[in-house]
Tab-separated table of C-alpha atoms and ligand atoms in Angstrom:
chain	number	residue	atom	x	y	z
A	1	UNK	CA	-29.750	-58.303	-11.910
A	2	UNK	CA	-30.065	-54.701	-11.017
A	3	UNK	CA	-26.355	-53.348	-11.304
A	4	UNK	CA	-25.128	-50.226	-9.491
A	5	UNK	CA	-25.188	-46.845	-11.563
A	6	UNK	CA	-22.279	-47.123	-14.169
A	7	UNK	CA	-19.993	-44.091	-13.990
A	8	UNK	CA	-20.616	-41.553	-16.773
A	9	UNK	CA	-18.491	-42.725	-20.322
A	10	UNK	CA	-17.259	-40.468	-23.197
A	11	UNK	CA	-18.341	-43.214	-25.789
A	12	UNK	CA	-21.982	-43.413	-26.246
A	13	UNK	CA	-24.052	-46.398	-26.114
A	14	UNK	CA	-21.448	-47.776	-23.733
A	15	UNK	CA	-21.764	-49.014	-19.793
A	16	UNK	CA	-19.854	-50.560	-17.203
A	17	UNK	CA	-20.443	-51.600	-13.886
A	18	UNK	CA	-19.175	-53.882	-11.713
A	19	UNK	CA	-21.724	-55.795	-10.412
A	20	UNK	CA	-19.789	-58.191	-7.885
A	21	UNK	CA	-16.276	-58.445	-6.258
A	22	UNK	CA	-14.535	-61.055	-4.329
A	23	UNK	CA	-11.831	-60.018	-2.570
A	24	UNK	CA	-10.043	-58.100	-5.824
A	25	UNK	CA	-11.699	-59.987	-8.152
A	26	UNK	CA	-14.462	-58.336	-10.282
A	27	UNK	CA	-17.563	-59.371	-11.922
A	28	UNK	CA	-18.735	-57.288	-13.760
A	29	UNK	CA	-20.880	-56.368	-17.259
A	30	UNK	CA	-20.025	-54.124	-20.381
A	31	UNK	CA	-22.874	-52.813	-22.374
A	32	UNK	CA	-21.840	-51.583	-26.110
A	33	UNK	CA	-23.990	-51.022	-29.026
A	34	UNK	CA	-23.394	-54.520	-30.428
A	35	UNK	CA	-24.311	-56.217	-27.212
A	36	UNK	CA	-23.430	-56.755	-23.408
A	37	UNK	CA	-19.895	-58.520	-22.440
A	38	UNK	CA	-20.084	-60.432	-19.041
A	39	UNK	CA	-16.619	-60.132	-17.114
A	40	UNK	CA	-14.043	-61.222	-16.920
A	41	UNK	CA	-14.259	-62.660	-20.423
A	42	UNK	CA	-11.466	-64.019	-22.443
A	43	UNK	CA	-11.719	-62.429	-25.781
A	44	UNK	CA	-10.628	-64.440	-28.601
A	45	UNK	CA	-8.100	-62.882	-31.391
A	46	UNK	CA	-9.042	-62.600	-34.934
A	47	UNK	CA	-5.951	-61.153	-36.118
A	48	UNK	CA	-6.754	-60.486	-39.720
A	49	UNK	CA	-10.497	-60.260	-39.665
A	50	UNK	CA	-10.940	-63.892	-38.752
A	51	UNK	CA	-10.724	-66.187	-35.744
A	52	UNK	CA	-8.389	-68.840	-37.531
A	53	UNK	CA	-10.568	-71.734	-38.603
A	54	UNK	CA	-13.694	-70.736	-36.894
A	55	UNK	CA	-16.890	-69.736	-38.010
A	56	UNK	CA	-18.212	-66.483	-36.647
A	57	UNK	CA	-21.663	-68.983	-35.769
A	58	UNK	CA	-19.344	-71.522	-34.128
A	59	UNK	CA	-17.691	-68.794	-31.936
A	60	UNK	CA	-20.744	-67.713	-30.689
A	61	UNK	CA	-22.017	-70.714	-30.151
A	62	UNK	CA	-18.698	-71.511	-28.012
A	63	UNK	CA	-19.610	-68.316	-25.734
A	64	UNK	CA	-17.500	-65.409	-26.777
A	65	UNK	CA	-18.650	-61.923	-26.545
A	66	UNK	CA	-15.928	-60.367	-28.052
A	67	UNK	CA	-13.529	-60.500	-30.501
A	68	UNK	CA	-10.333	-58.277	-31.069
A	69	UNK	CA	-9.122	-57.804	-34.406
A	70	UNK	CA	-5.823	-56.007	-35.762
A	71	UNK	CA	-5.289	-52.876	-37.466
A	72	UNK	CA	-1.868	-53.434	-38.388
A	73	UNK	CA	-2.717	-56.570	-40.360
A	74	UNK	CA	-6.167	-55.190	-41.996
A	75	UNK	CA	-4.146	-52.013	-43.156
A	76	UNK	CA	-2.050	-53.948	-44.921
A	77	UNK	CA	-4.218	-56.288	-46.151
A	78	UNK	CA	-7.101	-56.147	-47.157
A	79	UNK	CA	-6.687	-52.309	-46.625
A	80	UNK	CA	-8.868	-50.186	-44.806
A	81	UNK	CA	-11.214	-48.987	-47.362
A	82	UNK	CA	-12.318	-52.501	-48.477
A	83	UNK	CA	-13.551	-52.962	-45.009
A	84	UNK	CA	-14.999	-49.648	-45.195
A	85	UNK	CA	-16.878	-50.086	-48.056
A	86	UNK	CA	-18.433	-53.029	-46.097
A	87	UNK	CA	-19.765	-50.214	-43.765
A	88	UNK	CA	-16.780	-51.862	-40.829
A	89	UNK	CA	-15.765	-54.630	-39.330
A	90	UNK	CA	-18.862	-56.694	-37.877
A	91	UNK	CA	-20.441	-56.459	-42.158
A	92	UNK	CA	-16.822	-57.524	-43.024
A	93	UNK	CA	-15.923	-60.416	-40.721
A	94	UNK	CA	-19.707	-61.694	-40.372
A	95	UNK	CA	-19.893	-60.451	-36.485
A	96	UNK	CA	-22.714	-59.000	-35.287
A	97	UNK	CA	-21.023	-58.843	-31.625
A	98	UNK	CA	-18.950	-56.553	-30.135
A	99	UNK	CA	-14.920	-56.168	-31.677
A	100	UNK	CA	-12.257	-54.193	-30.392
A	101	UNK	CA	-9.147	-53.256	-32.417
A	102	UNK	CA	-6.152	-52.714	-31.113
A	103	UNK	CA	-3.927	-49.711	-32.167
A	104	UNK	CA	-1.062	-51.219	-34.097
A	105	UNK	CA	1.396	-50.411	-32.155
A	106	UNK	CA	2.077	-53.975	-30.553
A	107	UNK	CA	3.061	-55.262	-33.899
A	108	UNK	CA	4.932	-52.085	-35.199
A	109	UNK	CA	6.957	-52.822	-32.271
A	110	UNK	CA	7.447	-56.595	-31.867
A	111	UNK	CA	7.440	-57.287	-35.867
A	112	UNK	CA	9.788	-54.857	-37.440
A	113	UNK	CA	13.580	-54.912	-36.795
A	114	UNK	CA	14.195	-51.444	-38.556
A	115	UNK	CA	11.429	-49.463	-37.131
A	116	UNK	CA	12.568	-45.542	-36.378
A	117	UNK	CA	10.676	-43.887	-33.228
A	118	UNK	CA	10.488	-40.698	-33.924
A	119	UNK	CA	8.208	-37.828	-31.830
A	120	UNK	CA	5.350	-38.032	-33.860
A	121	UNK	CA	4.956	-41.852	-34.329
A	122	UNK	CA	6.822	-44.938	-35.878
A	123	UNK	CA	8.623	-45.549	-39.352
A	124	UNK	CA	8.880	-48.945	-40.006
A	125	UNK	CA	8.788	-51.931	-42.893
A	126	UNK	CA	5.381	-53.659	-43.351
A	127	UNK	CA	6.086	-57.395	-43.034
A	128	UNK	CA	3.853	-58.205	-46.005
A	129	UNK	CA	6.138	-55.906	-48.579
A	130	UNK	CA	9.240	-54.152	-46.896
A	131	UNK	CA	7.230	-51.063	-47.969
A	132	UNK	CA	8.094	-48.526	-45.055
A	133	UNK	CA	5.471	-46.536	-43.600
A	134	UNK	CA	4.397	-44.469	-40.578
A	135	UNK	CA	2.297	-44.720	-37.917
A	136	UNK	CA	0.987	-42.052	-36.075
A	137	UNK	CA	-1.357	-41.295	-33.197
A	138	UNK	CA	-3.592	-39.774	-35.778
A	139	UNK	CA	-3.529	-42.334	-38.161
A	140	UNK	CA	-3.861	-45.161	-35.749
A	141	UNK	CA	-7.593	-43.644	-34.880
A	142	UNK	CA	-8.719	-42.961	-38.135
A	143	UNK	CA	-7.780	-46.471	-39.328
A	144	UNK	CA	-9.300	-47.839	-36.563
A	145	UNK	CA	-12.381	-45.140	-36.903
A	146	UNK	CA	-12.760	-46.505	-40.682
A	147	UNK	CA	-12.274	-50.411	-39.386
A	148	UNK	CA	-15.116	-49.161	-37.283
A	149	UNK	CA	-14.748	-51.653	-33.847
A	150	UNK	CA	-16.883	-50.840	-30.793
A	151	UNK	CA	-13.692	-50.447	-28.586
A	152	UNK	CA	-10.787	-48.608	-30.008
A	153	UNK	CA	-7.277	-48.374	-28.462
A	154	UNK	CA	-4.606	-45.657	-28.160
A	155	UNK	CA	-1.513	-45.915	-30.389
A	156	UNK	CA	1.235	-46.327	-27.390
A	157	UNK	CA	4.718	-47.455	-27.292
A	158	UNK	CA	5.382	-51.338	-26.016
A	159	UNK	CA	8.944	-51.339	-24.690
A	160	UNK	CA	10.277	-55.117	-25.178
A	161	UNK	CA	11.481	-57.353	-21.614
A	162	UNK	CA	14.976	-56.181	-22.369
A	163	UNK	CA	14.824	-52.319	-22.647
A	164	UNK	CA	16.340	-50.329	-20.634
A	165	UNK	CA	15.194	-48.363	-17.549
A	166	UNK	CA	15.926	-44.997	-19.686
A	167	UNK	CA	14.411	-46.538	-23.077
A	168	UNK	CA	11.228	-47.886	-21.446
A	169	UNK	CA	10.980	-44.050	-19.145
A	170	UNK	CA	10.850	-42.883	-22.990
A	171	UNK	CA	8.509	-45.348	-24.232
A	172	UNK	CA	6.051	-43.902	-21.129
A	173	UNK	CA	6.487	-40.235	-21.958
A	174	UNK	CA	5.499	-41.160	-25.751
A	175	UNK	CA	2.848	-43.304	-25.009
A	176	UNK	CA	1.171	-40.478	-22.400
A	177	UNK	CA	1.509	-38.102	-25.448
A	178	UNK	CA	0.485	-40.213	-28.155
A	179	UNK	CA	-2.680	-40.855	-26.118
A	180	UNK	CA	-3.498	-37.376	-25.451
A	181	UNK	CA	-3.098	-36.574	-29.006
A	182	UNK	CA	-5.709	-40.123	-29.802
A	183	UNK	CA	-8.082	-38.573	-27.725
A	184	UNK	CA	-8.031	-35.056	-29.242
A	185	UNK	CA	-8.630	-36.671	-32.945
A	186	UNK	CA	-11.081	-39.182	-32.296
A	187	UNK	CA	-14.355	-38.014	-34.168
A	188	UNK	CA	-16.526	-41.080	-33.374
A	189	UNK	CA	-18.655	-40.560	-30.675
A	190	UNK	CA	-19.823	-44.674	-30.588
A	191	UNK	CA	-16.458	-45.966	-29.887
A	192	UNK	CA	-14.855	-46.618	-26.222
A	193	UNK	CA	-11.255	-45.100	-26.225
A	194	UNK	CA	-8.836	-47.580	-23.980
A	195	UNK	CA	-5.744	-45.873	-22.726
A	196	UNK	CA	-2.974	-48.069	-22.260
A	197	UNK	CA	-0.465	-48.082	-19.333
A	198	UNK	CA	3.285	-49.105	-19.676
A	199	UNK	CA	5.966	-48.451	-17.474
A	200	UNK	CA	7.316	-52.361	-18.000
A	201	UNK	CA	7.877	-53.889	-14.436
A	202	UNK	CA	9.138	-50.624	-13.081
A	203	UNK	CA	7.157	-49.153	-10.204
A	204	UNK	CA	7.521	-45.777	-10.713
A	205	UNK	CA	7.369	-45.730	-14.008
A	206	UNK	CA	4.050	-47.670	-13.978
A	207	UNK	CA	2.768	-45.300	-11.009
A	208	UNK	CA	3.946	-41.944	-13.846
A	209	UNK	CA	1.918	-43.821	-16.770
A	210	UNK	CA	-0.896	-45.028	-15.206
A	211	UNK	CA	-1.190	-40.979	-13.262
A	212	UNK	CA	-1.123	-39.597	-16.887
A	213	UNK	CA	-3.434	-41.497	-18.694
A	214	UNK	CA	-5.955	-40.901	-15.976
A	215	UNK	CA	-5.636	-37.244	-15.749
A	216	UNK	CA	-5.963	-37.497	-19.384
A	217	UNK	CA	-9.053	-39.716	-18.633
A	218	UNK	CA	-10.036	-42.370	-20.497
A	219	UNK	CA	-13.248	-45.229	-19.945
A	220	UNK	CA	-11.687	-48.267	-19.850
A	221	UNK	CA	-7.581	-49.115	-19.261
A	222	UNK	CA	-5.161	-51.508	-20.670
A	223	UNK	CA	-2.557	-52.836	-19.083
A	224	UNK	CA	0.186	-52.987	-21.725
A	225	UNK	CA	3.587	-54.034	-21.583
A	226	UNK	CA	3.785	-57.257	-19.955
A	227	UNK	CA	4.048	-61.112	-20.951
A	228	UNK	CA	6.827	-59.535	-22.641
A	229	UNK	CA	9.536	-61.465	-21.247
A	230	UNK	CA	9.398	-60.619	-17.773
A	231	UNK	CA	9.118	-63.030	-14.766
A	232	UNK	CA	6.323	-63.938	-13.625
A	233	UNK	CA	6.712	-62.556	-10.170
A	234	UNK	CA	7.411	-59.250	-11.401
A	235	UNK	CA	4.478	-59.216	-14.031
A	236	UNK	CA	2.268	-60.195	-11.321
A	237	UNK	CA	3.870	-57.302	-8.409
A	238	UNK	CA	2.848	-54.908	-11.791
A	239	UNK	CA	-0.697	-56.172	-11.996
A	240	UNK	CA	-1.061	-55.893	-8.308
A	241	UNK	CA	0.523	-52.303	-8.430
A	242	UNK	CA	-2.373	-51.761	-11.412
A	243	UNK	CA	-5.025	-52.869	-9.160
A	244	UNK	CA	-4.457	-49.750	-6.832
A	245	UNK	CA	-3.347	-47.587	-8.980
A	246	UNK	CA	-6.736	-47.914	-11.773
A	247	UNK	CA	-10.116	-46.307	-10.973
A	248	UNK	CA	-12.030	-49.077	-9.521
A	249	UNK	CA	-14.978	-48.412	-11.446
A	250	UNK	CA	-13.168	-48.378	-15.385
A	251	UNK	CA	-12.734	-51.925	-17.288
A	252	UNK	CA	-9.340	-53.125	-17.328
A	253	UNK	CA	-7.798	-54.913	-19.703
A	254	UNK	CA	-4.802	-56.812	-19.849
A	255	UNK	CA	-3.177	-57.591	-22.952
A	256	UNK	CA	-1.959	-60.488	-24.004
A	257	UNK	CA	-2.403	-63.467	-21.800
A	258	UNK	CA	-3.958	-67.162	-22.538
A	259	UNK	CA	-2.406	-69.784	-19.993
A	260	UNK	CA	-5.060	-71.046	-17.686
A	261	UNK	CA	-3.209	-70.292	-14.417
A	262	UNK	CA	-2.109	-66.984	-15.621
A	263	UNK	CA	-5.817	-66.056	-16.746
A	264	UNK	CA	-6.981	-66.713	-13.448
A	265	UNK	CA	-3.846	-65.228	-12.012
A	266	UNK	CA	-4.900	-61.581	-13.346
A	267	UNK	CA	-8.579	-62.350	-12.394
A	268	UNK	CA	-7.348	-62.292	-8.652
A	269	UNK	CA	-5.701	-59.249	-9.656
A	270	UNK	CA	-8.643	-57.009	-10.509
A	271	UNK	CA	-8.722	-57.860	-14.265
A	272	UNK	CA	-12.013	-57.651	-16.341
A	273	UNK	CA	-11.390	-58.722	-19.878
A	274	UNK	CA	-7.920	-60.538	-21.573
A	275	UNK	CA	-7.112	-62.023	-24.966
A	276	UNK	CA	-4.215	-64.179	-26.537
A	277	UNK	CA	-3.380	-66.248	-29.642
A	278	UNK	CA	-2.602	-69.224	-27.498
A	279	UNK	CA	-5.450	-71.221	-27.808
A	280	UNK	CA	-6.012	-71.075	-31.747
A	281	UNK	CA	-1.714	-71.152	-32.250
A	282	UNK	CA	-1.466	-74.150	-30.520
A	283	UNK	CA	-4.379	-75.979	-31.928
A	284	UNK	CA	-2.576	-75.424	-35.098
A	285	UNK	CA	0.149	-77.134	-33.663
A	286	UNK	CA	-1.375	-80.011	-32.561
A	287	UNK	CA	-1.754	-79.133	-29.174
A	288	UNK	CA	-5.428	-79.252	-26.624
A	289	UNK	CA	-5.462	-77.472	-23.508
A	290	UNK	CA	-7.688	-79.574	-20.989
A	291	UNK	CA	-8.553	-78.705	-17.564
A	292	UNK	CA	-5.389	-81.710	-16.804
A	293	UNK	CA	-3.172	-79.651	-18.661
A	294	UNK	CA	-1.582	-79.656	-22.207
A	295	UNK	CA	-1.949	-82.668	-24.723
A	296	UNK	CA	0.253	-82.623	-27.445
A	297	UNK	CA	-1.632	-84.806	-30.098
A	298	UNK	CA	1.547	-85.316	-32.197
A	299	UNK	CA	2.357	-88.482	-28.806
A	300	UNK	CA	1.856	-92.321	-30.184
A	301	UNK	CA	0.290	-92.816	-27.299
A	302	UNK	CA	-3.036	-91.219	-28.122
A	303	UNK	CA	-2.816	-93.423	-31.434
A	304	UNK	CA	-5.435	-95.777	-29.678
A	305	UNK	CA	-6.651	-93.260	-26.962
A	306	UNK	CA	-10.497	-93.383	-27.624
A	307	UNK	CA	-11.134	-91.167	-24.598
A	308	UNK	CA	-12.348	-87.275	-25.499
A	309	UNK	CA	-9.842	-84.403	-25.007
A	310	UNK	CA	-11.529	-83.628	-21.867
A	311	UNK	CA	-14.428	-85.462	-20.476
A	312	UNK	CA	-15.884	-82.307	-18.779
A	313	UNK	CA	-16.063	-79.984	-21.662
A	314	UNK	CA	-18.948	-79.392	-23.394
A	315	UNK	CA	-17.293	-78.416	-26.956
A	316	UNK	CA	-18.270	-80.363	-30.287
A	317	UNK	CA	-14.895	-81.885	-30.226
A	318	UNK	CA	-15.185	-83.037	-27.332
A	319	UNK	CA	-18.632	-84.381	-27.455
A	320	UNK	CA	-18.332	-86.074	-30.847
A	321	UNK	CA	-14.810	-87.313	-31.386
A	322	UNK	CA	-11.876	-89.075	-29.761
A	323	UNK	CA	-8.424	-88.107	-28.983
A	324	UNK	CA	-7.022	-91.053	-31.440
A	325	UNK	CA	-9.438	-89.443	-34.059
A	326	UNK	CA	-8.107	-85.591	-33.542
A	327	UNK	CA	-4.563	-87.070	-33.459
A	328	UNK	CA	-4.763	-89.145	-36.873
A	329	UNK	CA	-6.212	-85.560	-38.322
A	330	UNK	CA	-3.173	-83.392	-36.932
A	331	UNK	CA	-1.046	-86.443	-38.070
A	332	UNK	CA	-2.595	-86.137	-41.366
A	333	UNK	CA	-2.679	-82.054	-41.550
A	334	UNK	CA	-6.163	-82.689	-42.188
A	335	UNK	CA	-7.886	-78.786	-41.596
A	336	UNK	CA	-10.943	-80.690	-39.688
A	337	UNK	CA	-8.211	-80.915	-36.982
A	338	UNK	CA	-6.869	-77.405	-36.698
A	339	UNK	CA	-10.602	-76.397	-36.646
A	340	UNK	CA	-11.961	-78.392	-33.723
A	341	UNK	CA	-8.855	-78.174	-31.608
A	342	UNK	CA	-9.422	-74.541	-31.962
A	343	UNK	CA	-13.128	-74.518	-31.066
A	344	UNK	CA	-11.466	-77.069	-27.883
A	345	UNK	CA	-9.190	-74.610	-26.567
A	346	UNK	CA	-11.506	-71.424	-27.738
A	347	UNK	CA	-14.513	-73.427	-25.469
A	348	UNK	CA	-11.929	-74.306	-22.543
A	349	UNK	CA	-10.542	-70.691	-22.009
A	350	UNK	CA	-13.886	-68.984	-22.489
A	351	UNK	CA	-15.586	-71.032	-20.326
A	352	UNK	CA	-12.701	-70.596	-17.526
A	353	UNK	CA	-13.788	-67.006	-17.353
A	354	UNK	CA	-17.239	-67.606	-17.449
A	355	UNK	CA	-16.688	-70.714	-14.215
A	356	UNK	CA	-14.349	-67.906	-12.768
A	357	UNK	CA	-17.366	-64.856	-12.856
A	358	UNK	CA	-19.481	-67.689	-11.363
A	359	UNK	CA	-17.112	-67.898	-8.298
A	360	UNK	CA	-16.617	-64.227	-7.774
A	361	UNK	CA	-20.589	-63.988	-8.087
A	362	UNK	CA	-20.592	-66.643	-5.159
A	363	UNK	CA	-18.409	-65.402	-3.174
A	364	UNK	CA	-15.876	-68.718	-3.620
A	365	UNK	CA	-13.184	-67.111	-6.066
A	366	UNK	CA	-10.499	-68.447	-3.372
A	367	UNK	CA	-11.676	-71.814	-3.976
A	368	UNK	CA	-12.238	-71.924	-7.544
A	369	UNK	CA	-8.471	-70.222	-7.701
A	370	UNK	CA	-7.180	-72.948	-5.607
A	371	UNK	CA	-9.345	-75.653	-7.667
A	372	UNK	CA	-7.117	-74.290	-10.710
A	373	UNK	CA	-3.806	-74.189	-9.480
A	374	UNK	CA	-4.707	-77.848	-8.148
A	375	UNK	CA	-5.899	-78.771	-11.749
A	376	UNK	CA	-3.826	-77.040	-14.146
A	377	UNK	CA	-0.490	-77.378	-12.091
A	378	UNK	CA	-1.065	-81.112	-11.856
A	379	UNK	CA	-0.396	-81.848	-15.367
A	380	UNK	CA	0.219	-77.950	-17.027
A	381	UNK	CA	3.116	-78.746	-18.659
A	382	UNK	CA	3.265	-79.304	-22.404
A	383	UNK	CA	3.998	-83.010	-23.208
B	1	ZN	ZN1	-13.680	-79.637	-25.725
């Protein structure tokens, strides 16, 4: 496919163009130096280096593009300069595709109940020690210049559901400062810089964030700050107040979201690429996502259910064993089970965005939405 000519990027060695909308939803493709991505794409999260209980081979095989890892965790531990001495990430982690880190901040924010904003960045406890440290804009890049991912994201401020109209207006101003002073630091020329917009569910604050960042200019966008706690309705308004408010031709990415109807809920929206622990938490739990909804493995009454986890997925759990045999290995804690629910829910979620690229490429996104809701509302509800 010949794609349109891709707006001029910063990084180098980087593209994007969107090759196909219908109505707001994009298809589009992401060239980086470690490979193309093929939007929207869910990306899976390897938190500390590692997609829990998959092999890098496995998650290929699956379909993924992209992983995200995150610098809070892999400054910790193992510590940046073991992964540096690896020459970065893919050497480390055994993955030759594309990886984005995020900044940090999520977690400084979310994880540590004594954290101190202060102008210049965050003091806070590690979780793995109590130790307190700093975070800073400038640190934040460097780690994640050393960690060496192909996308790289600002160091921002993620105000929580419950803040305040006057804390989260703060939380804006910081994070349109902190991400000037990301962009004035970075030294690697082969890494896309994502700006990331808050504002929470607030309209003008969004419109104020979203207006800096720009002017500051970045390649690609985040939109940060939601599946925080909000309603739905109101995290949806905010992704429909993104959609107009983003350049049109810059990959957006929202952060943080893994439910089926929700994924396809932001692909309507004008969404490119999204990532969550849901799929790999819950298969840790037990727990499948199928295109009927949620099975929770840990009901008797799969004890004798010989039927896959979903007889239209293609996965290796699906194709090779039965829900009666996944259930006696979550019964059992038996690892085998943790592993191929994962690769299950991985496959199902993956492949969602892959069927829903399809659609907007045909010209039937309405359809394949509606299909969805139909599907997923039917039985969506955890057992
Ligand atoms: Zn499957």
């Amino acid at each position: 496919m010949t794609a349109p000519p891709a707006p001029e990027m910063r990084a180098e060695g980087f593209a994007f163009a969107v090759q196909a909308r219908d109505g707001r939803a994009r298809a589009g493709l992401l060239q980086t130096p470690h490979g193309e991505v093929e939007t929207p794409c869910f990306m899976p999260v390897g938190t500390k280096a590692t997609v829990k209980a998959v092999l890098p081979r496995d998650l290929a095989e699956l379909g993924a593009r992209i992983v995200l890892a995150n610098t809070y965790h892999l400054y910790f531990r193992p510590g940046v300069a073991t992964v540096a001495a690896h020459g970065g990430l893919h050497r480390f982690m055994g993955w030759d595709g594309p990886i984005l880190t995020d900044s940090g901040g999520y977690q400084v924010f979310s994880l540590a109940d004594t954290r101190v904003v202060r102008e210049d960045g965050v003091e806070f406890s590690s979780i793995y020690d109590g130790s307190r440290h700093v975070f800073t804009p400038d640190l934040a890049m460097a780690v994640q210049e050393a960690l060496g991912a192909d996308v790289v994201m600002c160091f921002d401020e993620c105000a929580p559901g419950t803040a305040t109209r006057d804390e989260v207006a703060a939380a804006v101003a910081r994070t349109t400062r902190w991400a000037a002073a990301c962009r004035t630091v970075q030294t690697r020329r082969d890494q896309l810089l994502i700006g990331i917009v808050q504002g929470g569910v607030d309209e003008t604050l969004r419109r104020r964030s979203a207006a800096e960042l720009i002017s500051i200019g970045f390649d690609a966008y985040a939109i940060g700050g939601l599946s925080v706690g909000e309603r739905g309705a109101e995290m949806l308004a905010t992704v429909d107040l993104m959609d107009g408010l983003l350049p049109a031709d810059r990959l957006r990415y929202f952060m943080g979201i893994g439910d089926p109807s929700g994924i396809v809920d932001v692909i309507g929206r004008g969404v490119d690429v999204f990532d969550c622990v849901l799929p790999t938490r819950m298969a840790r739990t037990g727990t499948a996502l199928t295109r009927r909804g949620r099975l929770n493995l840990r009901n008797a009454r799969f004890g004798e259910d010989l039927a896959p986890l979903d007889e239209t997925c293609d996965c290796v759990a699906c194709r090779g064993f039965t829900r009666a045999y996944l259930r006696h290995l979550v019964m059992q804690k038996e690892i085998l089970g943790a592993q191929l629910l994962s690769l299950h829910n991985l496959r199902l979620l993956v492949g969602l965005a892959a069927d829903a690229r399809a659609a907007i490429m045909a010209g039937r996104f309405t359809d394949f939405t509606n299909d969805v809701a139909e599907r997923f509302s039917a039985g969506g509800r955890p057992e």
